[in-house]
Coordinates of C-alpha atoms in Angstrom, one line a residue:
A1 CA 73.6 72.5 110.9
R2 CA 74.5 69.4 112.8
G3 CA 76.6 71.2 115.5
H4 CA 80.0 70.6 114.0
R5 CA 82.6 73.3 114.0
V6 CA 83.7 73.9 110.3
M7 CA 86.7 75.7 108.8
T8 CA 87.5 76.1 105.2
I9 CA 91.1 77.0 104.2
S10 CA 91.9 78.7 100.8
P11 CA 94.8 80.7 99.4
R12 CA 94.3 84.5 99.8
Y13 CA 94.1 85.4 96.1
D14 CA 92.3 88.6 96.7
Q15 CA 91.5 91.2 99.4
Y16 CA 88.2 89.6 100.4
K17 CA 86.4 92.6 102.0
D18 CA 85.1 90.7 105.0
A19 CA 88.3 88.9 105.9
W20 CA 90.4 90.4 108.7
D21 CA 94.1 89.8 109.5
T22 CA 94.3 87.5 112.5
S23 CA 97.9 88.7 113.1
V24 CA 98.8 85.0 113.4
A25 CA 101.9 83.9 111.4
V26 CA 103.5 80.5 111.1
E27 CA 106.7 79.3 109.5
V28 CA 106.6 76.5 107.0
K29 CA 109.4 74.8 105.1
V30 CA 108.9 75.0 101.4
G31 CA 111.7 73.6 99.2
D32 CA 114.9 74.8 100.7
S33 CA 113.5 77.9 102.4
I34 CA 111.4 78.8 105.4
E35 CA 108.4 80.9 104.4
I36 CA 106.1 82.9 106.7
V37 CA 102.4 82.8 106.1
R38 CA 99.7 84.8 107.8
F39 CA 96.0 83.9 108.2
F40 CA 93.0 86.1 107.3
H41 CA 89.6 85.1 108.6
C42 CA 85.9 85.8 108.3
Y43 CA 82.9 84.0 109.7
K44 CA 80.0 83.4 107.2
R45 CA 77.0 81.1 107.4
G46 CA 78.4 79.2 110.4
V47 CA 81.8 78.5 108.8
D48 CA 85.2 79.9 109.7
R49 CA 86.6 80.9 106.4
V50 CA 90.4 81.1 106.6
F51 CA 92.7 82.5 103.9
V52 CA 96.4 81.7 103.8
D53 CA 98.3 84.9 103.0
H54 CA 101.6 84.8 101.2
P55 CA 102.9 86.8 98.2
M56 CA 103.1 83.6 96.1
F57 CA 99.2 83.6 96.1
L58 CA 98.3 87.2 95.9
E59 CA 100.6 87.9 93.0
K60 CA 98.7 85.3 90.8
V61 CA 95.4 87.2 90.7
W62 CA 93.6 88.4 87.6
G63 CA 94.3 92.1 87.4
K64 CA 97.6 91.9 89.3
T65 CA 99.5 89.9 86.7
A66 CA 96.7 89.6 84.1
S67 CA 97.0 85.9 84.4
K68 CA 95.1 82.9 85.9
I69 CA 95.6 81.4 89.3
Y70 CA 97.2 78.1 88.2
G71 CA 99.1 79.2 85.1
P72 CA 99.6 82.1 82.6
K73 CA 97.1 80.4 80.2
A74 CA 94.9 77.3 80.2
G75 CA 97.0 74.1 80.0
L76 CA 100.2 75.7 81.2
D77 CA 101.2 75.7 84.9
Y78 CA 103.2 78.2 86.8
L79 CA 106.6 76.8 87.7
D80 CA 106.0 77.5 91.4
N81 CA 102.7 75.6 91.7
E82 CA 104.3 72.7 93.7
L83 CA 105.8 75.1 96.2
R84 CA 102.6 77.2 96.5
F85 CA 100.4 74.3 97.2
S86 CA 102.9 72.7 99.5
L87 CA 102.8 75.9 101.4
L88 CA 99.0 75.9 101.4
C89 CA 98.9 72.3 102.7
Q90 CA 101.3 73.0 105.6
A91 CA 99.5 76.2 106.5
A92 CA 96.2 74.3 106.5
L93 CA 97.5 71.7 109.0
E94 CA 98.7 74.5 111.3
A95 CA 95.5 76.6 111.2
P96 CA 93.3 74.5 113.5
K97 CA 96.1 74.5 116.1
V98 CA 97.2 78.1 116.1
L99 CA 94.1 80.2 115.3
N100 CA 92.1 81.4 118.3
L101 CA 88.8 82.0 116.7
N102 CA 85.8 83.3 118.7
S103 CA 83.3 84.3 116.1
S104 CA 80.6 81.7 116.9
N105 CA 78.3 81.7 119.9
Y106 CA 78.8 78.0 120.2
F107 CA 82.6 77.6 119.7
S108 CA 85.6 79.5 120.7
G109 CA 89.4 79.1 120.8
P110 CA 91.6 76.9 118.6
Y111 CA 90.2 73.8 117.0
G112 CA 93.0 71.8 118.5
E113 CA 94.2 68.4 117.3
D114 CA 90.8 66.5 117.1
V115 CA 89.9 67.5 113.6
L116 CA 89.0 65.9 110.3
F117 CA 90.7 67.1 107.1
I118 CA 89.0 66.8 103.7
A119 CA 91.6 67.3 101.0
N120 CA 89.8 68.5 97.9
D121 CA 91.5 68.2 94.5
W122 CA 95.2 68.0 93.7
H123 CA 96.0 71.3 95.4
T124 CA 95.6 69.7 98.8
A125 CA 96.8 66.2 98.0
L126 CA 99.9 66.6 100.2
I127 CA 97.8 67.0 103.4
P128 CA 97.4 63.2 104.1
C129 CA 101.1 62.7 103.4
Y130 CA 102.1 65.6 105.7
L131 CA 99.7 64.3 108.4
K132 CA 101.4 60.9 108.3
S133 CA 105.0 62.0 107.9
M134 CA 105.2 65.2 109.9
Y135 CA 102.4 65.0 112.5
Q136 CA 101.5 61.3 113.2
S137 CA 105.2 60.5 113.6
R138 CA 105.3 63.0 116.5
G139 CA 102.1 61.7 118.1
I140 CA 99.9 64.6 116.8

């Protein structure tokens, strides 16, 4: 409403009927391995809604594993939560640079490097750490 370009980034836990595959993939280092994530996108109510696609997210959906997103039952975490959310944070930092989004009449192309990140809850707590250690140290 104030003229800002806004993007939200979430794990792709479901098929999200309006989201389309951008065909953009990036590699992120998670633990000792390199993982490839893809981005899905839809544009709703003036917001670019981006979903990070990786099997670690999609397999944790109700109906697929009959379990919850963060753990098999309340109070018990999945053993891969740290890896999954590290992957989400790194993908979130790449999305504004690599996605060429043209869904708005006012904005088009990548967001670039002049962005503000709002890290909401513990799932995205690594974003400020990664910004400082992996991006700021390289002048980004």
